[in-house]
Short mmCIF file of C-alpha atoms and ligand atoms in Angstrom, two decimals:
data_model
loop_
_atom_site.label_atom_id
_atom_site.label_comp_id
_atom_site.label_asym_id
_atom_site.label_seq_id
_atom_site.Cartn_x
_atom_site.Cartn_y
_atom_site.Cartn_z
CA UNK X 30 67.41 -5.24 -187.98
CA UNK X 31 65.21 -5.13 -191.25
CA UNK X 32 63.85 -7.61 -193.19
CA UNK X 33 61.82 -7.31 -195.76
CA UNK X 34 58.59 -9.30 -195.22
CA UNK X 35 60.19 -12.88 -193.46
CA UNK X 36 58.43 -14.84 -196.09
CA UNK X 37 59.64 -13.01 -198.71
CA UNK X 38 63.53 -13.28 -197.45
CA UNK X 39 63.13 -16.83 -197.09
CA UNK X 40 61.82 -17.03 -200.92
CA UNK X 41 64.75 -15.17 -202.00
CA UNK X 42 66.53 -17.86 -200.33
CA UNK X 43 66.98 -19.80 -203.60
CA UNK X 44 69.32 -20.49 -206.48
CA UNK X 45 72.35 -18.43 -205.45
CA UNK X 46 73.13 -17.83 -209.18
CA UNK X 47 69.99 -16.56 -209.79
CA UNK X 48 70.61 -14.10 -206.72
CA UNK X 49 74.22 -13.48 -208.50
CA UNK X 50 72.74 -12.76 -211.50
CA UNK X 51 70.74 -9.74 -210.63
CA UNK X 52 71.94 -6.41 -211.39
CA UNK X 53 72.28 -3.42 -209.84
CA UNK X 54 74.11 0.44 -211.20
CA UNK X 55 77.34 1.12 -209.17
CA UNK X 56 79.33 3.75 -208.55
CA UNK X 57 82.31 2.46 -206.73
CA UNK X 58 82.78 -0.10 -204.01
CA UNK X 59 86.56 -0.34 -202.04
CA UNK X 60 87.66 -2.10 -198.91
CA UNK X 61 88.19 1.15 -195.97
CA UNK X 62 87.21 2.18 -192.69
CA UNK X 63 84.05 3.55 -191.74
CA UNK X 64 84.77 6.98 -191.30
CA UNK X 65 80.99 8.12 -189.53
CA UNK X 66 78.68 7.56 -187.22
CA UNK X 67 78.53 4.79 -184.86
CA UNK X 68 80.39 2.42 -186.25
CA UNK X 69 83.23 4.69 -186.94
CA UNK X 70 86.72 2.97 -186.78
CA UNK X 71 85.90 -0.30 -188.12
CA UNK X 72 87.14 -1.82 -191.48
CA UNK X 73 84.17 -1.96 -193.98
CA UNK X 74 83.47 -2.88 -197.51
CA UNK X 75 81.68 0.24 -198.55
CA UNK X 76 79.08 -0.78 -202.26
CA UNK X 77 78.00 2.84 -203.45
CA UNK X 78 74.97 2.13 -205.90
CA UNK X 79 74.31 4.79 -208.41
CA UNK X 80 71.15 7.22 -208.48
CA UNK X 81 69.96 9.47 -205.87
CA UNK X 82 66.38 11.94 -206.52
CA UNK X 83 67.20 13.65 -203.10
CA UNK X 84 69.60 15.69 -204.59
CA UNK X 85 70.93 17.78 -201.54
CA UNK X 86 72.86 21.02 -202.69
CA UNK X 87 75.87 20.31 -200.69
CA UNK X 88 76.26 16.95 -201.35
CA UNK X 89 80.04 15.56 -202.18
CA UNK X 90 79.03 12.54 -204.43
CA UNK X 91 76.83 14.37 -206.50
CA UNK X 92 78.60 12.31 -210.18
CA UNK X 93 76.41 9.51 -208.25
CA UNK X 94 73.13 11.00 -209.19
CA UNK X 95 72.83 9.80 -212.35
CA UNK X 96 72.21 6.05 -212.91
CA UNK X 97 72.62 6.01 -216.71
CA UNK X 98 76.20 7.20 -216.58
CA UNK X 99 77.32 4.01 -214.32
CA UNK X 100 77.54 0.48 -215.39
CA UNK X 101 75.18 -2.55 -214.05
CA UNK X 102 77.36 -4.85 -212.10
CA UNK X 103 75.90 -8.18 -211.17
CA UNK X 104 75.21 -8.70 -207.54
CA UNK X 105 77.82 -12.25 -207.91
CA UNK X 106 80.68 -9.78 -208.89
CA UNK X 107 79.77 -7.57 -206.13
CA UNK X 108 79.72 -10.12 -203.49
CA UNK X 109 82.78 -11.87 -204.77
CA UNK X 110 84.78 -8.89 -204.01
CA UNK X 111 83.23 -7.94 -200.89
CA UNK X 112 84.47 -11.78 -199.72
CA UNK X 113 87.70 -11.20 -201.65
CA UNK X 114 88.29 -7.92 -199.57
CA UNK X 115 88.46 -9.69 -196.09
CA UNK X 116 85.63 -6.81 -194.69
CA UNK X 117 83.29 -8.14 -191.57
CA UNK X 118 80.84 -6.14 -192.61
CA UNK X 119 79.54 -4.39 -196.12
CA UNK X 120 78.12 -0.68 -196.01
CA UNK X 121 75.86 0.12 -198.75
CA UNK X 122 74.95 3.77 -199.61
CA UNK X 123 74.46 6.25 -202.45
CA UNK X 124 73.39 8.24 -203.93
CA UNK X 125 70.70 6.92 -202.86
CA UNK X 126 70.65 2.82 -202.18
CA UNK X 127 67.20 2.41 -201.57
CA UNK X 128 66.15 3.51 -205.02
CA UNK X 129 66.75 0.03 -205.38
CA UNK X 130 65.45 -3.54 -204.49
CA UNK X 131 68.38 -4.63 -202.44
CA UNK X 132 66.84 -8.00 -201.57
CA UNK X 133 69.55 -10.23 -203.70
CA UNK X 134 72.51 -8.18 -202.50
CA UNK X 135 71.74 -8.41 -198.90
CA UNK X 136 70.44 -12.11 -199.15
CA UNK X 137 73.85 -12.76 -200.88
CA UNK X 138 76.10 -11.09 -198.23
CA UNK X 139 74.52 -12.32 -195.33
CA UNK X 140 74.45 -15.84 -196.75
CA UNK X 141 78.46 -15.25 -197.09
CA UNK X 142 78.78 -14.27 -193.36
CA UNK X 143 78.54 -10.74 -194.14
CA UNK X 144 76.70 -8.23 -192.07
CA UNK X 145 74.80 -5.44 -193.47
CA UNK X 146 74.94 -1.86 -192.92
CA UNK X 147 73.42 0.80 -194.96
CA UNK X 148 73.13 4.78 -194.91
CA UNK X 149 69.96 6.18 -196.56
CA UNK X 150 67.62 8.90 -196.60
CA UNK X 151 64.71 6.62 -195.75
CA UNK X 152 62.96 8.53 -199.04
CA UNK X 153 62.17 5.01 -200.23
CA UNK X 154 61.05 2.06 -198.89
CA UNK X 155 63.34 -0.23 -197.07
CA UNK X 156 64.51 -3.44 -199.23
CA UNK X 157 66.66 -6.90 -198.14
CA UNK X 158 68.25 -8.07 -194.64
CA UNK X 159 70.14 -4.97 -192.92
CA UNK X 160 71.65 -5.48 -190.02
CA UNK X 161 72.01 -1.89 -188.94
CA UNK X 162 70.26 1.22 -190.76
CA UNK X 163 71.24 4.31 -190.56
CA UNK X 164 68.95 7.11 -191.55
CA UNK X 165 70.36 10.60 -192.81
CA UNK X 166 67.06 12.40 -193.68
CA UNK X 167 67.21 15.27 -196.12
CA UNK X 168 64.50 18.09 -195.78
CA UNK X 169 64.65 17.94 -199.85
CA UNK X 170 63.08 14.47 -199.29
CA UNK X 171 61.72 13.62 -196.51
CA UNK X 172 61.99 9.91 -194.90
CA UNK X 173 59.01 7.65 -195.21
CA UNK X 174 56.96 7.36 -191.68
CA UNK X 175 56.97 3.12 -191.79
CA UNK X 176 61.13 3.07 -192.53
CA UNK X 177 61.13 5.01 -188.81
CA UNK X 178 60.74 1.97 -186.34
CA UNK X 179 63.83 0.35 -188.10
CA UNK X 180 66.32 2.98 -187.69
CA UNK X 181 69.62 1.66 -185.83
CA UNK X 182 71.08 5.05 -185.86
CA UNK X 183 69.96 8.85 -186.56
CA UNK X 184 72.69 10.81 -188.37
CA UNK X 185 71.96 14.51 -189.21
CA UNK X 186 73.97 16.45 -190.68
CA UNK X 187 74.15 20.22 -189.60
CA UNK X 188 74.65 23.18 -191.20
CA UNK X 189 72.38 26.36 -189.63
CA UNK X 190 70.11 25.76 -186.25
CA UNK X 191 67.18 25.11 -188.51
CA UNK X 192 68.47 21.50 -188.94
CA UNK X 193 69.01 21.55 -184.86
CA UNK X 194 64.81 21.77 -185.05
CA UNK X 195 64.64 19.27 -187.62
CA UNK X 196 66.77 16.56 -185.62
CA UNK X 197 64.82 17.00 -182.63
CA UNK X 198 61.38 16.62 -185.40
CA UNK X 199 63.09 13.20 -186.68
CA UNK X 200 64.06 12.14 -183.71
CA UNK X 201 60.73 12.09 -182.25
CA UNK X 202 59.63 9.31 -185.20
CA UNK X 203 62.81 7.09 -184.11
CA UNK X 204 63.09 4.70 -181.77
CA UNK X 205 64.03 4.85 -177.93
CA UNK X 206 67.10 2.29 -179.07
CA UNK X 207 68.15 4.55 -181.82
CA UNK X 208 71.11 6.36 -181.26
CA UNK X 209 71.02 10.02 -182.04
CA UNK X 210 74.42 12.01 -183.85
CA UNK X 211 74.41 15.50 -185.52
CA UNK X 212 77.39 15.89 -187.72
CA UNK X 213 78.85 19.10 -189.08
CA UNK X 214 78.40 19.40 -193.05
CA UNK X 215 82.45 19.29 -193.37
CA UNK X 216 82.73 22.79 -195.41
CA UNK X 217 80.11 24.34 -192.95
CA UNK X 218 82.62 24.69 -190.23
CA UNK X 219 80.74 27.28 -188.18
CA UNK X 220 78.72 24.53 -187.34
CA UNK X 221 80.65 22.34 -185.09
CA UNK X 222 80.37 24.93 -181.95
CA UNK X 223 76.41 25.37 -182.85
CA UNK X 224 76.56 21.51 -182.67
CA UNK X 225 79.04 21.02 -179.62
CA UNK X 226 76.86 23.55 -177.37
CA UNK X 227 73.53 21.69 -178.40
CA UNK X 228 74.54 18.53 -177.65
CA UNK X 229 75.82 19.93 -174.18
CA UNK X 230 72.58 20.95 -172.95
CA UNK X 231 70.31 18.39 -175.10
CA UNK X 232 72.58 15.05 -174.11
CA UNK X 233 70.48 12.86 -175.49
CA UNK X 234 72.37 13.29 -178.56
CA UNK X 235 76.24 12.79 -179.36
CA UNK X 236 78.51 14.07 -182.33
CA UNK X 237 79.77 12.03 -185.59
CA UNK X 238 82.63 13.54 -187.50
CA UNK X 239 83.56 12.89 -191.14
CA UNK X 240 86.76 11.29 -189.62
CA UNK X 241 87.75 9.50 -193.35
CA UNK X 242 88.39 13.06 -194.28
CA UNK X 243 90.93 13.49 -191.76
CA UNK X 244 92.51 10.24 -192.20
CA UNK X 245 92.48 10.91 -195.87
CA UNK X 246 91.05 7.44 -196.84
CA UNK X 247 87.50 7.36 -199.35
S1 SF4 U 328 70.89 11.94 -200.35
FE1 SF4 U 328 73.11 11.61 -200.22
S2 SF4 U 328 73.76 11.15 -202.35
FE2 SF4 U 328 71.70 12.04 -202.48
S3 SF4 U 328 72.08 14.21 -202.80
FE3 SF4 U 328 71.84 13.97 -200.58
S4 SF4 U 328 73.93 13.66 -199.81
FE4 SF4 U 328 74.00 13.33 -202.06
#
């Protein structure tokens, strides 16, 4: 778990309307299941914020990139229909999430029962109360060193065995908790036996698969 600076949580423990009343650019957010990584399966309320400066070439969300072209929705309305939705838990990703202060979102889900997941490159420095990070470092932009000892989970996508060598480099900046996944970049599809023989002989790590894609849900 993360928390940014116990004192400072605790602060942001105040009004709840003046949590609800910050603002933050969003893309989407829907009720789904998490279709990656290792909490794939379970039924999450995914909150996609809107900007990334990572700007990966292959990257399937890339009308996210751009702040200015998505409205501000208040953290109040976002939390309302997180609650609304029914979801245990609330997945926040990008673009990219951490571009922002996240403090009165995560404050405001946790404080409805909520837990806290979020996907990031780790480019930027950690924000709020996650329960579970996971980091997805891009060698466009690399991860910050201090986000490291909070990683809950080390997702890398693969595409050629140079990213094999740069797994194994930010793996040895995680955690011995973290758990370690290599995951095929989905129109790269030579990749999967690079990554199923790898993770054969180097067991340390496992395999995520984009399995929304196959179940045809966002
Ligand atoms: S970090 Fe994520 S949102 Fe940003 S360009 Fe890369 S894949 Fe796309």
């Amino acid at each position: 778990m993360y928390r940014t600076g116990e004192a400072a949580a605790i602060a942001q423990l105040r009004e709840r309307d003046e949590l609800n009343q910050c603002t933050l650019p969003l893309m989407e957010d829907f009720y789904t299941i998490q279709g990656e990584g290792a909490h794939t399966g379970k039924p999450a309320y995914f909150i996609r914020t809107a900007g990334c400066d990572v700007q990966c070439w292959w990257c399937d969300v890339k009308e996210s990139w751009d702040e200015e072209k998505h409205p501000r929705v208040t953290v109040g309305e976002i939390v309302e229909r997180t609650v609304k939705s029914g979801a245990p838990l609330a997945v926040i990703t990008g673009g990219e999430p951490l571009l922002h202060n996240l403090e009165p979102l995560t404050i405001r889900l946790r404080q409805e029962g909520i837990r806290v997941h979020i996907e990031t490159s780790g480019s930027s420095p950690l924000s709020g109360v996650l329960d579970w990070v996971t980091l997805s470092p891009k060698r466009f932009k690399k991860p910050l060193v201090e986000n490291f000892p909070y990683v809950d989970e080390l997702k890398v996508v693969v595409l050629t065995k140079k990213d094999l060598a740069w797994a194994e480099e930010m793996a040895a900046l995680c955690p011995d908790t973290a758990m370690l996944l290599l995951q095929p970049e989905w129109d790269t599809p030579e990749s999967i036996p690079l990554i199923v023989e790898y993770v054969k002989e180097h067991p340390k790590w496992g395999i995520s698969l984009q399995t929304h894609k196959f179940m045809n849900v966002p």
